[in-house]
Amino acid sequence: MGVPTDDAVVIQKGKENGDPHVITVNCPDKHGLGCDICRIILDFGLYITKGDVSTDGIWCYMVFWVVPHSSSPFVRWPSLKNRLQSLCPSCSVTFHFEGQASNSSAAAASPVYLLKFFCLDRKGLLHDVTQVLSELELTIQKVKVTTTPDGRVLDLFFITDNMELLHTKERQDDTYKQLNAVLGESCISCELKLVGPEYERHHGISSLSPAIAEELFRFELSDKETRSQALSPDMAKLKKASVVVDNSLSPVHTLLQIVCVDHKGLFYDVLRTLKDCNIKIAYGRFSLNSKGYRDLDLFIQQNDGKKIVDPDKQDGLCSRLRMEMLHPLRVIISNRGPDTELLVANPVELSGKGRPRVFYDVTQALKSLGICIFSKSEDIQVRNGNGKCTGSFWMITANSNSQVLEVEIRL
């Protein structure tokens, strides 16, 4: 029968301050579960120091050693456990239909709320509000920011509640309380309400110039080009990412060996890529950081249970993974009159979910640099010829949570 549902996720605290917490997941398996687990861990501001994953295709066992990022030391561990448990299939169910699961999850999409506040503007305001929303487990779907010449700002946050409680007075009161603690006397008005069907009508596809789209979503980046999104001071080190396929060590699995520079969300990026490529992981080990590098050993299979022997499929998978190692985010900085435009793009899963906390990290970086964000934002989606979303953007002064964003800043 396996383990009771309540024990599907166990979080063990570190013995001493600074020691990693150990997250153990022991439950029935499903396609992409490891990716979904890593996404939640990243969404809670945690860094995976090492990990082990194993499955027989029916049951899986995962262990992750995690520590809070310095940018988000506050972690709601009970909420994290609840979120992780919600991902685990019921122990009483021995099979599932992936197509039905994705359809039902889409049908059960969380309602969108509009948080609107009008207050005196200041540097770092957008990040401070974003941090409060993150700690409250409210996910930002879209942001619009408008500043006025007299130093005031009107911010519109379109949000969803990961706890599904924002319809209750208690949850709303707690949200107002936490926001007022940050905004203080500078707040002129603050309003929270459920949005109507007009949100979906205005949530469509906006225009993005072909040149910008090509710059952001070009699959093959030329090593000879000095591209604006290659912001690392040591690109030679980044380009040492190694992805090797070996079919000699197992009669039924392909060994995928990855050596690359460590970055935030690395495990999520790798598992997301494998999930979207319909690759199953039988066993995986993520090593500790060694001089800024990570080693990943993954025994994988195609969705049909066979090894990956086709050279074209091997090359395609390795090429895509190298791209994730080299450019987990795409960044473009350009001049727009007296102002500077910042555009950040990140991949979106086939499920429609983007990388967590991108908006949080961008606004934090701008705040630390003392850079002001101003202007308004609108949602953008970029689709390929098959109509599948390959990226999203948030045209804004400060942008949104996952997906893509465009920001106008004044240096």
Short mmCIF file of C-alpha atoms in Angstrom, two decimals:
data_model
loop_
_atom_site.label_atom_id
_atom_site.label_comp_id
_atom_site.label_asym_id
_atom_site.label_seq_id
_atom_site.Cartn_x
_atom_site.Cartn_y
_atom_site.Cartn_z
CA MET A 1 0.00 0.00 0.00
CA GLY A 2 2.97 2.34 0.41
CA VAL A 3 3.14 5.13 2.95
CA PRO A 4 0.22 7.14 4.37
CA THR A 5 -0.57 10.33 2.47
CA ASP A 6 0.47 12.51 5.42
CA ASP A 7 3.93 10.95 5.28
CA ALA A 8 4.42 11.41 1.53
CA VAL A 9 6.50 14.51 2.31
CA VAL A 10 8.80 14.77 5.31
CA ILE A 11 10.88 17.87 6.08
CA GLN A 12 13.70 17.39 8.57
CA LYS A 13 15.30 20.51 10.01
CA GLY A 14 19.05 20.93 10.10
CA LYS A 15 20.72 20.04 13.37
CA GLU A 16 22.44 23.41 13.64
CA ASN A 17 21.89 26.88 12.23
CA GLY A 18 23.04 26.95 8.64
CA ASP A 19 22.66 23.21 8.14
CA PRO A 20 20.41 22.26 5.23
CA HIS A 21 16.87 21.02 5.73
CA VAL A 22 16.20 17.61 4.18
CA ILE A 23 13.03 17.21 2.12
CA THR A 24 11.98 13.61 1.45
CA VAL A 25 9.21 12.77 -1.01
CA ASN A 26 7.96 9.17 -1.06
CA CYS A 27 4.83 8.64 -3.15
CA PRO A 28 3.38 7.16 -6.35
CA ASP A 29 5.16 8.40 -9.44
CA LYS A 30 3.82 10.51 -12.29
CA HIS A 31 5.42 12.14 -15.30
CA GLY A 32 7.23 15.35 -14.41
CA LEU A 33 6.79 15.05 -10.64
CA GLY A 34 10.46 15.83 -9.98
CA CYS A 35 10.18 19.01 -12.06
CA ASP A 36 7.04 20.07 -10.19
CA ILE A 37 8.69 19.42 -6.82
CA CYS A 38 11.77 21.48 -7.77
CA ARG A 39 9.54 24.28 -9.00
CA ILE A 40 7.78 24.57 -5.63
CA ILE A 41 11.13 24.43 -3.79
CA LEU A 42 12.42 27.28 -5.98
CA ASP A 43 9.16 29.20 -5.49
CA PHE A 44 9.73 29.16 -1.72
CA GLY A 45 13.15 30.78 -2.14
CA LEU A 46 15.16 27.65 -1.42
CA TYR A 47 18.46 26.52 -2.93
CA ILE A 48 19.03 22.79 -3.51
CA THR A 49 22.53 21.89 -2.34
CA LYS A 50 22.25 18.26 -3.50
CA GLY A 51 19.61 15.71 -4.37
CA ASP A 52 18.80 12.08 -5.16
CA VAL A 53 15.87 10.86 -7.25
CA SER A 54 14.83 7.28 -8.01
CA THR A 55 11.72 5.61 -9.40
CA ASP A 56 10.58 2.29 -10.82
CA GLY A 57 7.87 3.99 -12.85
CA ILE A 58 5.23 3.24 -10.22
CA TRP A 59 6.69 4.61 -7.01
CA CYS A 60 9.27 7.35 -6.56
CA TYR A 61 11.63 8.39 -3.79
CA MET A 62 13.28 11.82 -3.79
CA VAL A 63 15.57 13.51 -1.28
CA PHE A 64 16.64 17.16 -1.51
CA TRP A 65 18.98 19.05 0.81
CA VAL A 66 17.91 22.70 0.79
CA VAL A 67 18.90 26.02 2.35
CA PRO A 68 17.16 29.41 2.08
CA HIS A 69 18.58 31.90 -0.40
CA SER A 70 20.11 34.93 1.26
CA SER A 71 17.51 37.06 -0.53
CA SER A 72 14.61 35.21 1.12
CA PRO A 73 15.59 33.86 4.56
CA PHE A 74 11.94 33.61 5.69
CA VAL A 75 10.42 30.23 4.77
CA ARG A 76 6.98 28.93 5.74
CA TRP A 77 7.95 25.30 6.18
CA PRO A 78 4.43 23.99 7.02
CA SER A 79 3.06 25.68 3.90
CA LEU A 80 5.90 24.22 1.84
CA LYS A 81 5.01 20.73 3.06
CA ASN A 82 1.35 21.26 2.20
CA ARG A 83 2.20 22.50 -1.29
CA LEU A 84 4.50 19.55 -1.93
CA GLN A 85 1.95 17.06 -0.63
CA SER A 86 -0.66 18.51 -2.96
CA LEU A 87 1.56 17.47 -5.88
CA CYS A 88 1.82 13.85 -4.78
CA PRO A 89 -0.66 11.42 -6.37
CA SER A 90 -2.96 9.65 -3.95
CA CYS A 91 -1.42 6.50 -2.53
CA SER A 92 -4.64 4.59 -3.15
CA VAL A 93 -4.47 5.23 -6.90
CA THR A 94 -2.22 2.95 -8.92
CA PHE A 95 -2.62 4.61 -12.30
CA HIS A 96 -3.40 7.98 -13.83
CA PHE A 97 -4.18 9.56 -17.17
CA GLU A 98 -1.79 12.40 -17.94
CA GLY A 99 -4.09 13.99 -20.50
CA GLN A 100 -7.01 14.08 -18.08
CA ALA A 101 -4.79 15.41 -15.31
CA SER A 102 -3.61 18.34 -17.38
CA ASN A 103 -7.13 19.13 -18.50
CA SER A 104 -8.49 19.02 -14.99
CA SER A 105 -5.71 21.22 -13.69
CA ALA A 106 -6.47 23.76 -16.38
CA ALA A 107 -10.16 23.63 -15.52
CA ALA A 108 -9.34 24.17 -11.85
CA ALA A 109 -7.31 27.31 -12.50
CA SER A 110 -7.20 29.63 -9.51
CA PRO A 111 -9.37 32.77 -9.66
CA VAL A 112 -7.50 35.98 -10.41
CA TYR A 113 -7.72 38.94 -8.02
CA LEU A 114 -6.77 42.55 -8.62
CA LEU A 115 -4.71 44.27 -5.95
CA LYS A 116 -4.72 48.01 -6.61
CA PHE A 117 -2.94 50.57 -4.49
CA PHE A 118 -2.17 54.26 -4.90
CA CYS A 119 0.67 55.70 -2.84
CA LEU A 120 3.72 57.92 -2.74
CA ASP A 121 6.52 56.49 -4.86
CA ARG A 122 9.98 55.57 -3.59
CA LYS A 123 12.90 53.45 -4.69
CA GLY A 124 12.41 49.76 -3.98
CA LEU A 125 8.66 50.05 -3.46
CA LEU A 126 7.79 47.50 -6.11
CA HIS A 127 10.16 44.90 -4.69
CA ASP A 128 8.95 45.46 -1.13
CA VAL A 129 5.37 44.78 -2.23
CA THR A 130 6.50 41.79 -4.28
CA GLN A 131 8.29 40.36 -1.24
CA VAL A 132 5.14 40.65 0.88
CA LEU A 133 3.07 38.90 -1.79
CA SER A 134 5.67 36.16 -2.06
CA GLU A 135 5.69 35.56 1.70
CA LEU A 136 1.88 35.42 1.63
CA GLU A 137 2.08 32.79 -1.15
CA LEU A 138 0.29 35.03 -3.61
CA THR A 139 1.49 34.52 -7.17
CA ILE A 140 1.79 37.51 -9.48
CA GLN A 141 0.24 36.88 -12.88
CA LYS A 142 0.55 40.37 -14.30
CA VAL A 143 1.59 43.85 -13.18
CA LYS A 144 0.81 47.35 -14.40
CA VAL A 145 2.64 50.34 -12.97
CA THR A 146 1.87 54.00 -13.61
CA THR A 147 3.82 56.87 -12.09
CA THR A 148 2.76 60.51 -11.98
CA PRO A 149 4.91 63.67 -12.21
CA ASP A 150 4.07 64.56 -8.60
CA GLY A 151 5.80 61.44 -7.24
CA ARG A 152 2.84 59.12 -6.84
CA VAL A 153 2.35 55.64 -8.24
CA LEU A 154 -0.64 53.48 -9.13
CA ASP A 155 0.21 49.78 -9.07
CA LEU A 156 -2.09 47.03 -10.34
CA PHE A 157 -1.17 43.48 -9.35
CA PHE A 158 -3.16 40.62 -10.85
CA ILE A 159 -2.60 37.76 -8.43
CA THR A 160 -3.71 34.22 -7.58
CA ASP A 161 -3.66 32.57 -4.17
CA ASN A 162 -1.66 29.36 -3.81
CA MET A 163 -3.61 28.66 -0.61
CA GLU A 164 -6.98 29.20 -2.35
CA LEU A 165 -8.24 31.30 0.57
CA LEU A 166 -8.25 34.83 -0.82
CA HIS A 167 -12.05 34.80 -0.99
CA THR A 168 -12.19 34.74 2.82
CA LYS A 169 -12.26 37.88 4.94
CA GLU A 170 -9.51 36.57 7.22
CA ARG A 171 -7.11 36.03 4.32
CA GLN A 172 -7.89 39.43 2.82
CA ASP A 173 -7.46 41.17 6.17
CA ASP A 174 -4.07 39.49 6.62
CA THR A 175 -3.04 40.66 3.14
CA TYR A 176 -4.07 44.26 3.89
CA LYS A 177 -2.22 44.12 7.21
CA GLN A 178 1.04 42.91 5.68
CA LEU A 179 0.85 45.47 2.86
CA ASN A 180 0.11 48.35 5.23
CA ALA A 181 3.18 47.38 7.25
CA VAL A 182 5.29 47.99 4.13
CA LEU A 183 3.45 50.95 2.60
CA GLY A 184 2.85 52.75 5.89
CA GLU A 185 1.53 56.30 5.80
CA SER A 186 2.56 56.69 2.17
CA CYS A 187 -0.44 54.57 1.14
CA ILE A 188 -3.35 56.67 -0.12
CA SER A 189 -5.69 53.81 -1.02
CA CYS A 190 -5.58 50.02 -1.29
CA GLU A 191 -8.20 47.73 -2.82
CA LEU A 192 -8.49 43.99 -3.42
CA LYS A 193 -11.21 42.44 -5.57
CA LEU A 194 -11.97 39.48 -7.80
CA VAL A 195 -11.51 40.33 -11.46
CA GLY A 196 -14.24 39.70 -14.01
CA PRO A 197 -14.21 38.14 -17.48
CA GLU A 198 -12.67 41.32 -18.88
CA TYR A 199 -9.32 40.13 -17.49
CA GLU A 200 -9.23 37.22 -19.92
CA ARG A 201 -10.20 39.48 -22.82
CA HIS A 202 -7.25 41.77 -22.08
CA HIS A 203 -4.92 38.85 -21.28
CA GLY A 204 -4.27 38.06 -24.91
CA ILE A 205 -1.29 38.29 -27.18
CA SER A 206 0.38 41.63 -27.68
CA SER A 207 2.88 42.66 -30.30
CA LEU A 208 6.58 42.08 -29.99
CA SER A 209 8.91 43.26 -32.71
CA PRO A 210 10.39 40.45 -34.86
CA ALA A 211 13.92 41.60 -34.05
CA ILE A 212 13.33 41.44 -30.30
CA ALA A 213 11.54 38.09 -30.59
CA GLU A 214 14.43 36.62 -32.58
CA GLU A 215 16.96 37.95 -30.09
CA LEU A 216 15.09 36.45 -27.15
CA PHE A 217 13.99 33.11 -28.53
CA ARG A 218 16.63 32.18 -31.04
CA PHE A 219 17.43 28.57 -30.25
CA GLU A 220 21.01 28.53 -31.49
CA LEU A 221 23.14 31.39 -30.19
CA SER A 222 26.31 32.03 -32.16
CA ASP A 223 29.53 31.83 -30.16
CA LYS A 224 30.95 34.56 -32.41
CA GLU A 225 28.25 37.06 -31.59
CA THR A 226 28.50 39.37 -28.63
CA ARG A 227 24.87 39.24 -27.61
CA SER A 228 23.17 41.63 -25.24
CA GLN A 229 21.79 38.82 -23.08
CA ALA A 230 25.26 37.39 -22.43
CA LEU A 231 25.85 39.46 -19.31
CA SER A 232 28.25 37.17 -17.44
CA PRO A 233 31.75 38.61 -16.94
CA ASP A 234 33.18 35.16 -17.56
CA MET A 235 31.40 33.70 -20.58
CA ALA A 236 34.27 31.32 -21.23
CA LYS A 237 33.47 29.61 -17.93
CA LEU A 238 29.77 29.38 -18.75
CA LYS A 239 30.46 27.89 -22.16
CA LYS A 240 32.27 24.96 -20.59
CA ALA A 241 28.91 23.29 -19.93
CA SER A 242 29.26 19.61 -20.85
CA VAL A 243 26.31 17.32 -21.68
CA VAL A 244 27.28 13.73 -22.55
CA VAL A 245 25.10 10.72 -23.46
CA ASP A 246 26.36 7.21 -22.65
CA ASN A 247 24.48 4.01 -23.54
CA SER A 248 27.20 1.56 -22.48
CA LEU A 249 26.56 1.39 -18.72
CA SER A 250 22.98 0.12 -18.64
CA PRO A 251 21.03 -2.28 -20.85
CA VAL A 252 17.77 -0.33 -20.43
CA HIS A 253 18.76 3.25 -19.54
CA THR A 254 20.72 6.06 -21.14
CA LEU A 255 23.17 7.83 -18.84
CA LEU A 256 23.03 11.61 -19.13
CA GLN A 257 26.03 13.33 -17.55
CA ILE A 258 25.96 17.11 -17.08
CA VAL A 259 28.77 19.31 -15.80
CA CYS A 260 28.03 23.02 -15.73
CA VAL A 261 28.30 26.26 -13.80
CA ASP A 262 25.86 26.36 -10.91
CA HIS A 263 22.97 28.81 -11.09
CA LYS A 264 19.73 29.47 -9.28
CA GLY A 265 17.08 26.94 -10.29
CA LEU A 266 19.53 24.65 -12.10
CA PHE A 267 17.76 21.42 -11.12
CA TYR A 268 14.40 22.87 -12.07
CA ASP A 269 15.77 23.89 -15.49
CA VAL A 270 17.14 20.41 -16.19
CA LEU A 271 14.05 18.54 -15.00
CA ARG A 272 11.72 20.96 -16.80
CA THR A 273 13.57 20.34 -20.06
CA LEU A 274 13.37 16.56 -19.63
CA LYS A 275 9.69 16.77 -18.70
CA ASP A 276 8.82 18.79 -21.80
CA CYS A 277 10.86 16.38 -23.95
CA ASN A 278 8.86 13.44 -22.54
CA ILE A 279 11.97 11.94 -20.95
CA LYS A 280 11.60 9.78 -17.83
CA ILE A 281 14.22 9.67 -15.06
CA ALA A 282 14.84 6.31 -13.40
CA TYR A 283 17.64 7.54 -11.16
CA GLY A 284 19.34 10.87 -10.70
CA ARG A 285 21.98 12.34 -8.45
CA PHE A 286 22.81 16.03 -8.08
CA SER A 287 26.21 16.62 -6.50
CA LEU A 288 27.31 19.35 -4.14
CA ASN A 289 28.65 22.58 -5.58
CA SER A 290 32.37 22.22 -6.29
CA LYS A 291 34.21 25.45 -7.15
CA GLY A 292 31.07 26.85 -8.74
CA TYR A 293 30.32 23.75 -10.82
CA ARG A 294 27.67 21.04 -10.53
CA ASP A 295 27.74 17.39 -11.66
CA LEU A 296 24.44 15.71 -12.56
CA ASP A 297 24.15 12.01 -13.38
CA LEU A 298 20.76 10.94 -14.72
CA PHE A 299 19.67 7.51 -15.96
CA ILE A 300 16.87 8.24 -18.38
CA GLN A 301 14.47 6.61 -20.84
CA GLN A 302 12.14 7.75 -23.56
CA ASN A 303 8.43 7.76 -22.75
CA ASP A 304 8.12 4.32 -24.38
CA GLY A 305 10.60 2.88 -21.88
CA LYS A 306 13.46 2.58 -24.37
CA LYS A 307 16.96 4.02 -24.38
CA ILE A 308 17.78 7.06 -26.47
CA VAL A 309 19.82 5.58 -29.32
CA ASP A 310 18.86 7.84 -32.22
CA PRO A 311 21.84 10.20 -32.78
CA ASP A 312 19.54 13.04 -33.85
CA LYS A 313 17.47 12.73 -30.67
CA GLN A 314 20.63 12.62 -28.58
CA ASP A 315 22.03 15.73 -30.26
CA GLY A 316 18.73 17.57 -29.95
CA LEU A 317 18.42 16.83 -26.23
CA CYS A 318 22.04 17.73 -25.49
CA SER A 319 21.79 20.96 -27.49
CA ARG A 320 18.66 22.04 -25.65
CA LEU A 321 20.17 21.27 -22.26
CA ARG A 322 23.32 23.24 -23.12
CA MET A 323 21.14 26.20 -23.97
CA GLU A 324 19.50 25.98 -20.55
CA MET A 325 22.92 25.89 -18.89
CA LEU A 326 24.24 28.85 -20.88
CA HIS A 327 21.13 31.03 -20.90
CA PRO A 328 18.56 30.12 -18.23
CA LEU A 329 17.29 33.67 -18.76
CA ARG A 330 17.51 35.95 -21.77
CA VAL A 331 18.21 39.62 -21.03
CA ILE A 332 18.16 42.58 -23.40
CA ILE A 333 19.00 46.16 -22.43
CA SER A 334 18.29 48.95 -24.89
CA ASN A 335 17.81 52.71 -24.93
CA ARG A 336 14.38 54.22 -25.35
CA GLY A 337 14.83 57.98 -25.47
CA PRO A 338 16.02 59.25 -22.08
CA ASP A 339 15.16 55.92 -20.47
CA THR A 340 16.55 52.40 -20.54
CA GLU A 341 14.42 49.38 -21.37
CA LEU A 342 15.11 46.05 -19.69
CA LEU A 343 13.55 42.91 -21.18
CA VAL A 344 13.93 39.59 -19.40
CA ALA A 345 12.61 36.32 -20.83
CA ASN A 346 12.61 32.81 -19.45
CA PRO A 347 11.26 29.51 -20.79
CA VAL A 348 7.73 28.40 -20.07
CA GLU A 349 6.75 24.79 -19.49
CA LEU A 350 4.32 23.18 -21.91
CA SER A 351 1.87 23.31 -19.01
CA GLY A 352 2.05 27.11 -19.25
CA LYS A 353 4.01 27.63 -16.03
CA GLY A 354 7.08 29.85 -16.07
CA ARG A 355 10.08 30.01 -13.80
CA PRO A 356 9.14 31.15 -10.27
CA ARG A 357 10.36 34.39 -8.67
CA VAL A 358 11.78 36.03 -11.79
CA PHE A 359 9.88 39.21 -11.03
CA TYR A 360 11.03 39.01 -7.42
CA ASP A 361 14.69 38.66 -8.40
CA VAL A 362 14.59 41.40 -11.04
CA THR A 363 12.96 43.95 -8.74
CA GLN A 364 15.37 43.04 -5.95
CA ALA A 365 18.37 43.57 -8.25
CA LEU A 366 17.04 46.94 -9.41
CA LYS A 367 16.36 47.98 -5.82
CA SER A 368 19.88 47.04 -4.72
CA LEU A 369 21.27 49.13 -7.58
CA GLY A 370 19.08 52.09 -6.68
CA ILE A 371 17.38 52.03 -10.07
CA CYS A 372 13.87 53.45 -10.41
CA ILE A 373 11.20 51.54 -12.27
CA PHE A 374 8.38 53.39 -13.91
CA SER A 375 5.84 52.96 -16.72
CA LYS A 376 3.05 50.49 -17.26
CA SER A 377 3.01 46.86 -18.27
CA GLU A 378 0.97 44.63 -20.45
CA ASP A 379 1.02 40.89 -20.86
CA ILE A 380 2.71 39.40 -23.90
CA GLN A 381 2.89 35.84 -25.12
CA VAL A 382 5.06 34.48 -27.89
CA ARG A 383 3.88 31.38 -29.67
CA ASN A 384 5.50 29.09 -32.17
CA GLY A 385 3.99 27.78 -35.37
CA ASN A 386 2.12 25.04 -33.52
CA GLY A 387 0.40 27.55 -31.29
CA LYS A 388 2.27 26.45 -28.18
CA CYS A 389 3.53 29.09 -25.81
CA THR A 390 7.31 29.29 -25.94
CA GLY A 391 7.72 32.33 -23.77
CA SER A 392 5.83 35.15 -22.18
CA PHE A 393 6.59 38.68 -21.34
CA TRP A 394 5.50 41.32 -19.03
CA MET A 395 5.82 44.78 -20.52
CA ILE A 396 6.18 46.82 -17.45
CA THR A 397 8.19 48.95 -15.31
CA ALA A 398 8.65 46.13 -13.06
CA ASN A 399 7.48 42.91 -14.32
CA SER A 400 5.93 39.75 -13.31
CA ASN A 401 6.69 36.55 -11.54
CA SER A 402 7.50 33.92 -14.10
CA GLN A 403 7.65 34.10 -17.84
CA VAL A 404 8.89 37.30 -19.40
CA LEU A 405 8.97 40.94 -18.62
CA GLU A 406 9.81 44.29 -20.07
CA VAL A 407 10.80 47.13 -17.81
CA GLU A 408 11.55 50.78 -18.36
CA ILE A 409 14.09 52.14 -15.90
CA ARG A 410 15.79 55.46 -15.34
CA LEU A 411 19.47 55.41 -14.43
#
